[in-house]
Amino acid sequence: MWCRDFRSAVLALLVAAFVSPAIAQEKTFELKLSHWVPASHPLQKALEDWGAAVEKASGGTIKYKVFPAQQLGKAFDHYDMARDGIADIAYVNPGYQPGRFPIIGAGELPFLMSDAKGGSMALDDWYRKYAEKEMKDVKFCLAFIHAPSSFHSRTKKIVVPDDIRGMKIRPADATIANFVTQLGGTNVQSSAPEVRDIIERGVADAVTFPWGSLVLFGIDKVTKYQMDAPLYVTTFAFVMNKDKYNQMSDRQKKAIDDNCNTEAAGRVGEPWGKFEDAGLDKVKAEPGQEVYTLTPEQTALWKKASEPLIKTWADSVKKTGVDPDAALTELRASLAKYNALTQ
């Protein structure tokens, strides 16, 4: 027994002699994880869980702190904040900068995605090869979506595409902005935290927004007519500062890479999707709200009206040298693979 214990102790010392110096040589990092929604939003926990997984995988040499609610910079600036090192990991809505990230905009096309988890995994799996070109000045981590969503209006019930004519709409992304313009409406640009204010002041009449966030941001207090239809989703990404990543050891890079993949995209998209879906019943329970669905005929009108958006997207993608027809076919196949393609 004594000999066995002695041999075990010697073996442990030998392992420590070889392993500990390697770990000791690793620099410790504290990553700044930045987003622009309130700390009560499910994205806060998603980033905390992401950071905790990376910290564990790195043996505690990569730590993190989450900065919510635009503490490090405005929502529109988050991609550049990651590029420039103001944040180490940033939550990005590519559609906040129309024309800059046209390829990932395929995910914003109406009536395409049916499910937040599967849609997130499908989008991420499909976009990885394109991210190397489109987001080349950062390290792309993962892409995801929220649950399918629609219009919420202060002034009138929006039932058919013609109802948008003359309205002032705050769009969720560049594709919806194009849609509003095409239908004769006017776009009012603002980040998500500013939406309630612009609707309350009459600067905008309506917004495209997911249900849970509608309640979280208090937008349900200034809108009355709520369309319950899977019109669109918004694409998002986590991106990382390249210099910070390149400073890391191989072991630390692996800790990042193992949490920047398609499986991780599903882990981010699923709880957020459930949060947004749960908001529908909350809004229905509020007095004075008119929550309505579309008839098959009305849905057909919306689908028909949205068809030109595919050409608009394709024209923008052609300028990047990517074949839009092939890219969209690949995305549809990916959505089918993850059971998230709208029928």
Short mmCIF file of C-alpha atoms in Angstrom, two decimals:
data_model
loop_
_atom_site.label_atom_id
_atom_site.label_comp_id
_atom_site.label_asym_id
_atom_site.label_seq_id
_atom_site.Cartn_x
_atom_site.Cartn_y
_atom_site.Cartn_z
CA MET A 1 0.00 0.00 0.00
CA TRP A 2 2.78 2.38 0.98
CA CYS A 3 4.68 1.67 -2.26
CA ARG A 4 1.57 2.23 -4.35
CA ASP A 5 0.90 5.56 -2.60
CA PHE A 6 4.54 6.57 -3.06
CA ARG A 7 4.45 5.74 -6.77
CA SER A 8 1.22 7.72 -7.17
CA ALA A 9 2.77 10.73 -5.44
CA VAL A 10 5.88 10.57 -7.63
CA LEU A 11 3.74 10.26 -10.77
CA ALA A 12 1.67 13.28 -9.72
CA LEU A 13 4.84 15.31 -9.19
CA LEU A 14 6.16 14.30 -12.61
CA VAL A 15 2.88 15.28 -14.30
CA ALA A 16 2.89 18.59 -12.47
CA ALA A 17 6.49 19.20 -13.51
CA PHE A 18 5.57 18.90 -17.17
CA VAL A 19 2.08 20.43 -17.17
CA SER A 20 2.23 23.24 -14.64
CA PRO A 21 4.95 25.27 -16.39
CA ALA A 22 2.92 25.24 -19.61
CA ILE A 23 -0.16 26.50 -17.79
CA ALA A 24 1.89 28.97 -15.78
CA GLN A 25 3.28 30.45 -18.98
CA GLU A 26 -0.23 31.19 -20.24
CA LYS A 27 -1.30 34.77 -19.87
CA THR A 28 -4.57 35.29 -18.03
CA PHE A 29 -7.21 37.21 -19.97
CA GLU A 30 -10.38 38.94 -18.78
CA LEU A 31 -12.63 39.31 -21.78
CA LYS A 32 -15.03 42.24 -22.08
CA LEU A 33 -18.31 40.85 -23.41
CA SER A 34 -20.52 43.68 -24.66
CA HIS A 35 -24.17 43.89 -25.66
CA TRP A 36 -26.82 46.59 -25.89
CA VAL A 37 -29.99 45.13 -24.40
CA PRO A 38 -30.94 45.30 -20.70
CA ALA A 39 -29.31 42.94 -18.22
CA SER A 40 -32.76 41.38 -17.73
CA HIS A 41 -32.76 40.19 -21.36
CA PRO A 42 -31.96 36.47 -21.93
CA LEU A 43 -28.92 37.51 -23.93
CA GLN A 44 -27.25 38.52 -20.65
CA LYS A 45 -27.42 34.94 -19.35
CA ALA A 46 -26.41 33.58 -22.77
CA LEU A 47 -23.21 35.63 -22.65
CA GLU A 48 -22.60 34.72 -19.00
CA ASP A 49 -23.01 31.03 -19.85
CA TRP A 50 -20.71 31.44 -22.85
CA GLY A 51 -18.07 33.13 -20.73
CA ALA A 52 -18.35 30.50 -17.98
CA ALA A 53 -17.93 27.68 -20.52
CA VAL A 54 -14.81 29.34 -21.96
CA GLU A 55 -13.39 29.96 -18.47
CA LYS A 56 -13.86 26.30 -17.54
CA ALA A 57 -12.40 25.02 -20.81
CA SER A 58 -9.36 27.29 -20.40
CA GLY A 59 -8.59 26.03 -16.91
CA GLY A 60 -9.52 29.41 -15.49
CA THR A 61 -7.02 31.39 -17.58
CA ILE A 62 -9.75 33.16 -19.58
CA LYS A 63 -12.11 35.12 -17.36
CA TYR A 64 -14.90 37.44 -18.45
CA LYS A 65 -17.17 40.33 -17.56
CA VAL A 66 -20.43 41.12 -19.33
CA PHE A 67 -21.24 44.77 -20.09
CA PRO A 68 -24.98 45.16 -20.90
CA ALA A 69 -27.15 48.06 -22.00
CA GLN A 70 -24.68 49.93 -24.26
CA GLN A 71 -22.21 50.50 -21.40
CA LEU A 72 -19.22 50.26 -23.75
CA GLY A 73 -20.84 51.83 -26.82
CA LYS A 74 -23.94 52.26 -28.94
CA ALA A 75 -25.77 49.29 -30.45
CA PHE A 76 -24.89 50.34 -34.01
CA ASP A 77 -21.16 50.38 -33.18
CA HIS A 78 -20.69 46.90 -31.73
CA TYR A 79 -19.04 45.28 -34.75
CA ASP A 80 -16.45 48.06 -34.91
CA MET A 81 -16.02 47.90 -31.14
CA ALA A 82 -14.92 44.28 -31.46
CA ARG A 83 -12.70 45.09 -34.44
CA ASP A 84 -11.01 47.94 -32.56
CA GLY A 85 -10.69 46.19 -29.18
CA ILE A 86 -13.15 48.36 -27.26
CA ALA A 87 -14.90 45.06 -26.58
CA ASP A 88 -13.38 41.60 -26.84
CA ILE A 89 -16.65 39.88 -27.70
CA ALA A 90 -19.56 41.88 -29.10
CA TYR A 91 -23.18 41.12 -29.91
CA VAL A 92 -23.93 42.41 -33.40
CA ASN A 93 -27.09 43.01 -35.42
CA PRO A 94 -25.65 43.08 -38.98
CA GLY A 95 -28.86 44.67 -40.26
CA TYR A 96 -28.18 47.82 -38.24
CA GLN A 97 -25.70 48.78 -40.97
CA PRO A 98 -27.52 48.30 -44.30
CA GLY A 99 -25.25 47.23 -47.15
CA ARG A 100 -22.27 46.31 -45.00
CA PHE A 101 -23.06 42.62 -44.45
CA PRO A 102 -25.28 41.66 -47.38
CA ILE A 103 -24.64 37.89 -47.38
CA ILE A 104 -25.93 37.16 -43.87
CA GLY A 105 -28.97 39.24 -44.83
CA ALA A 106 -30.39 36.12 -46.50
CA GLY A 107 -31.51 35.06 -43.05
CA GLU A 108 -33.74 38.13 -42.82
CA LEU A 109 -35.84 37.26 -45.88
CA PRO A 110 -39.53 36.95 -44.90
CA PHE A 111 -41.28 33.62 -44.36
CA LEU A 112 -38.02 31.65 -44.40
CA MET A 113 -37.32 30.44 -40.84
CA SER A 114 -39.74 28.74 -38.46
CA ASP A 115 -37.80 28.05 -35.27
CA ALA A 116 -35.24 29.90 -33.15
CA LYS A 117 -32.99 26.98 -32.15
CA GLY A 118 -32.99 25.18 -35.51
CA GLY A 119 -32.84 28.48 -37.38
CA SER A 120 -29.85 29.59 -35.33
CA MET A 121 -27.95 26.37 -35.98
CA ALA A 122 -28.86 26.40 -39.67
CA LEU A 123 -27.82 30.02 -40.11
CA ASP A 124 -24.53 29.48 -38.28
CA ASP A 125 -23.68 26.27 -40.14
CA TRP A 126 -24.40 27.95 -43.49
CA TYR A 127 -22.73 31.30 -42.78
CA ARG A 128 -19.35 30.10 -41.51
CA LYS A 129 -17.66 29.99 -44.91
CA TYR A 130 -19.09 33.38 -45.86
CA ALA A 131 -18.11 35.01 -42.56
CA GLU A 132 -14.44 34.61 -43.51
CA LYS A 133 -15.10 37.08 -46.32
CA GLU A 134 -17.85 39.29 -44.95
CA MET A 135 -16.58 39.69 -41.37
CA LYS A 136 -12.88 39.26 -42.07
CA ASP A 137 -11.63 41.99 -39.71
CA VAL A 138 -12.95 40.17 -36.62
CA LYS A 139 -12.95 36.56 -35.48
CA PHE A 140 -16.43 35.28 -36.22
CA CYS A 141 -17.75 33.30 -33.27
CA LEU A 142 -21.33 32.31 -34.05
CA ALA A 143 -24.57 33.45 -35.67
CA PHE A 144 -28.14 33.07 -34.40
CA ILE A 145 -31.69 34.40 -34.69
CA HIS A 146 -34.63 35.27 -32.47
CA ALA A 147 -38.08 33.72 -32.80
CA PRO A 148 -40.16 34.62 -35.90
CA SER A 149 -41.91 37.95 -35.37
CA SER A 150 -44.03 40.65 -37.00
CA PHE A 151 -45.58 44.16 -36.88
CA HIS A 152 -46.78 46.00 -33.77
CA SER A 153 -48.64 49.26 -34.34
CA ARG A 154 -49.81 52.25 -32.32
CA THR A 155 -52.07 53.82 -34.92
CA LYS A 156 -53.88 51.11 -36.89
CA LYS A 157 -54.29 47.42 -37.56
CA ILE A 158 -51.86 46.18 -40.22
CA VAL A 159 -53.50 43.30 -42.10
CA VAL A 160 -52.39 43.48 -45.75
CA PRO A 161 -49.28 44.98 -47.36
CA ASP A 162 -51.18 48.07 -48.57
CA ASP A 163 -51.74 49.04 -44.92
CA ILE A 164 -48.05 50.01 -44.66
CA ARG A 165 -48.46 52.86 -47.17
CA GLY A 166 -47.92 56.21 -45.46
CA MET A 167 -46.89 54.69 -42.13
CA LYS A 168 -43.67 55.44 -40.23
CA ILE A 169 -42.07 52.12 -39.29
CA ARG A 170 -39.04 51.28 -37.20
CA PRO A 171 -37.64 48.19 -39.02
CA ALA A 172 -35.79 45.36 -37.30
CA ASP A 173 -33.15 45.05 -40.00
CA ALA A 174 -32.09 46.17 -43.47
CA THR A 175 -34.38 43.72 -45.27
CA ILE A 176 -37.49 44.86 -43.42
CA ALA A 177 -36.40 48.46 -44.09
CA ASN A 178 -36.38 47.67 -47.81
CA PHE A 179 -39.77 46.03 -47.45
CA VAL A 180 -41.27 49.08 -45.75
CA THR A 181 -39.93 51.38 -48.47
CA GLN A 182 -41.20 49.06 -51.19
CA LEU A 183 -44.70 49.12 -49.62
CA GLY A 184 -44.82 52.92 -49.47
CA GLY A 185 -43.90 53.40 -45.83
CA THR A 186 -41.15 55.50 -44.26
CA ASN A 187 -38.36 54.00 -42.17
CA VAL A 188 -37.42 55.44 -38.79
CA GLN A 189 -34.03 54.15 -37.65
CA SER A 190 -33.38 53.54 -33.97
CA SER A 191 -31.76 50.91 -31.79
CA ALA A 192 -33.98 48.58 -29.78
CA PRO A 193 -33.64 50.51 -26.48
CA GLU A 194 -34.97 53.67 -28.17
CA VAL A 195 -38.09 52.15 -29.77
CA ARG A 196 -40.61 52.84 -27.01
CA ASP A 197 -39.65 56.50 -26.94
CA ILE A 198 -39.97 57.09 -30.68
CA ILE A 199 -43.37 55.39 -30.80
CA GLU A 200 -44.63 57.22 -27.70
CA ARG A 201 -43.60 60.55 -29.23
CA GLY A 202 -45.21 59.70 -32.58
CA VAL A 203 -41.89 59.66 -34.45
CA ALA A 204 -42.81 56.11 -35.51
CA ASP A 205 -46.24 54.49 -35.87
CA ALA A 206 -45.18 50.86 -35.69
CA VAL A 207 -42.26 48.49 -35.21
CA THR A 208 -41.18 44.98 -36.17
CA PHE A 209 -40.20 43.31 -32.90
CA PRO A 210 -40.31 39.88 -31.20
CA TRP A 211 -42.90 39.28 -28.47
CA GLY A 212 -40.84 38.85 -25.32
CA SER A 213 -38.69 41.87 -26.08
CA LEU A 214 -41.84 43.87 -26.85
CA VAL A 215 -42.77 43.45 -23.18
CA LEU A 216 -39.22 43.78 -21.84
CA PHE A 217 -38.67 47.14 -23.54
CA GLY A 218 -42.17 48.37 -22.61
CA ILE A 219 -43.20 48.73 -26.25
CA ASP A 220 -46.46 46.89 -25.48
CA LYS A 221 -47.41 49.96 -23.42
CA VAL A 222 -47.36 52.20 -26.50
CA THR A 223 -48.71 49.81 -29.16
CA LYS A 224 -52.22 48.34 -29.44
CA TYR A 225 -52.44 46.35 -32.69
CA GLN A 226 -50.25 43.24 -32.63
CA MET A 227 -49.89 40.99 -35.69
CA ASP A 228 -49.28 37.34 -34.77
CA ALA A 229 -47.55 36.00 -37.88
CA PRO A 230 -44.07 34.50 -38.56
CA LEU A 231 -43.16 37.32 -40.94
CA TYR A 232 -39.42 37.63 -40.35
CA VAL A 233 -36.45 36.91 -38.09
CA THR A 234 -33.40 39.05 -37.40
CA THR A 235 -29.89 37.69 -37.71
CA PHE A 236 -27.29 38.29 -35.01
CA ALA A 237 -23.67 37.35 -34.39
CA PHE A 238 -21.06 37.15 -31.67
CA VAL A 239 -17.73 38.43 -32.99
CA MET A 240 -14.33 38.66 -31.30
CA ASN A 241 -11.35 40.97 -31.48
CA LYS A 242 -8.73 39.24 -33.63
CA ASP A 243 -5.71 40.60 -31.81
CA LYS A 244 -6.96 39.33 -28.45
CA TYR A 245 -7.59 35.88 -29.90
CA ASN A 246 -4.15 35.79 -31.55
CA GLN A 247 -2.45 36.61 -28.23
CA MET A 248 -3.79 33.41 -26.70
CA SER A 249 -2.09 30.04 -26.33
CA ASP A 250 -3.24 27.10 -28.43
CA ARG A 251 -5.10 25.69 -25.44
CA GLN A 252 -6.88 28.99 -24.86
CA LYS A 253 -7.76 29.33 -28.54
CA LYS A 254 -9.28 25.86 -28.39
CA ALA A 255 -11.40 26.94 -25.41
CA ILE A 256 -12.74 29.79 -27.55
CA ASP A 257 -13.19 27.67 -30.68
CA ASP A 258 -15.06 24.96 -28.78
CA ASN A 259 -17.64 27.61 -27.83
CA CYS A 260 -17.73 29.34 -31.21
CA ASN A 261 -19.51 26.69 -33.25
CA THR A 262 -22.93 25.62 -34.52
CA GLU A 263 -23.84 23.77 -31.33
CA ALA A 264 -23.11 26.92 -29.31
CA ALA A 265 -25.31 28.92 -31.71
CA GLY A 266 -28.20 26.62 -30.82
CA ARG A 267 -27.51 27.10 -27.12
CA VAL A 268 -27.84 30.86 -27.60
CA GLY A 269 -30.84 30.78 -29.93
CA GLU A 270 -33.04 28.28 -28.06
CA PRO A 271 -33.57 30.06 -24.69
CA TRP A 272 -33.97 33.41 -26.40
CA GLY A 273 -36.57 31.89 -28.73
CA LYS A 274 -38.51 30.49 -25.77
CA PHE A 275 -38.36 33.89 -24.06
CA GLU A 276 -39.76 35.64 -27.13
CA ASP A 277 -42.50 33.05 -27.68
CA ALA A 278 -43.63 33.39 -24.05
CA GLY A 279 -44.22 37.10 -24.61
CA LEU A 280 -47.18 36.40 -26.90
CA ASP A 281 -49.38 35.13 -24.07
CA LYS A 282 -48.32 38.05 -21.87
CA VAL A 283 -49.44 40.57 -24.49
CA LYS A 284 -52.71 38.68 -25.08
CA ALA A 285 -53.47 38.93 -21.37
CA GLU A 286 -53.06 42.71 -21.30
CA PRO A 287 -56.26 44.80 -21.43
CA GLY A 288 -56.81 46.86 -24.56
CA GLN A 289 -54.54 44.80 -26.79
CA GLU A 290 -55.74 43.53 -30.17
CA VAL A 291 -53.66 40.47 -31.07
CA TYR A 292 -54.70 39.04 -34.43
CA THR A 293 -53.64 36.37 -36.92
CA LEU A 294 -53.73 36.50 -40.71
CA THR A 295 -56.00 34.51 -42.98
CA PRO A 296 -54.37 32.27 -45.61
CA GLU A 297 -55.36 34.84 -48.24
CA GLN A 298 -53.74 37.68 -46.31
CA THR A 299 -50.59 35.61 -45.74
CA ALA A 300 -50.41 34.92 -49.47
CA LEU A 301 -50.53 38.68 -50.15
CA TRP A 302 -47.58 39.24 -47.77
CA LYS A 303 -45.56 36.45 -49.35
CA LYS A 304 -46.24 37.82 -52.83
CA ALA A 305 -45.31 41.34 -51.75
CA SER A 306 -42.03 40.11 -50.24
CA GLU A 307 -40.78 38.36 -53.40
CA PRO A 308 -38.91 41.44 -54.74
CA LEU A 309 -36.78 41.39 -51.56
CA ILE A 310 -35.03 38.26 -52.84
CA LYS A 311 -33.88 40.12 -55.94
CA THR A 312 -32.77 43.13 -53.89
CA TRP A 313 -30.76 40.83 -51.62
CA ALA A 314 -29.31 38.94 -54.61
CA ASP A 315 -28.20 42.16 -56.32
CA SER A 316 -26.32 43.28 -53.20
CA VAL A 317 -24.66 39.87 -52.80
CA LYS A 318 -23.50 39.76 -56.42
CA LYS A 319 -21.35 42.82 -55.68
CA THR A 320 -19.36 40.72 -53.20
CA GLY A 321 -18.56 38.08 -55.83
CA VAL A 322 -20.79 35.45 -54.23
CA ASP A 323 -23.42 33.59 -56.28
CA PRO A 324 -26.70 34.52 -54.54
CA ASP A 325 -28.72 31.68 -56.07
CA ALA A 326 -26.26 29.09 -54.80
CA ALA A 327 -26.04 30.78 -51.38
CA LEU A 328 -29.81 30.88 -50.90
CA THR A 329 -30.16 27.27 -52.03
CA GLU A 330 -27.51 26.29 -49.47
CA LEU A 331 -29.31 28.22 -46.72
CA ARG A 332 -32.64 26.55 -47.50
CA ALA A 333 -30.92 23.16 -47.41
CA SER A 334 -29.35 23.99 -44.06
CA LEU A 335 -32.74 25.07 -42.67
CA ALA A 336 -34.28 21.84 -43.87
CA LYS A 337 -31.44 19.88 -42.21
CA TYR A 338 -32.18 21.54 -38.85
CA ASN A 339 -36.00 21.36 -39.28
CA ALA A 340 -36.39 25.13 -39.34
CA LEU A 341 -37.55 25.85 -42.90
CA THR A 342 -40.95 27.54 -43.16
CA GLN A 343 -43.34 25.43 -45.22
#
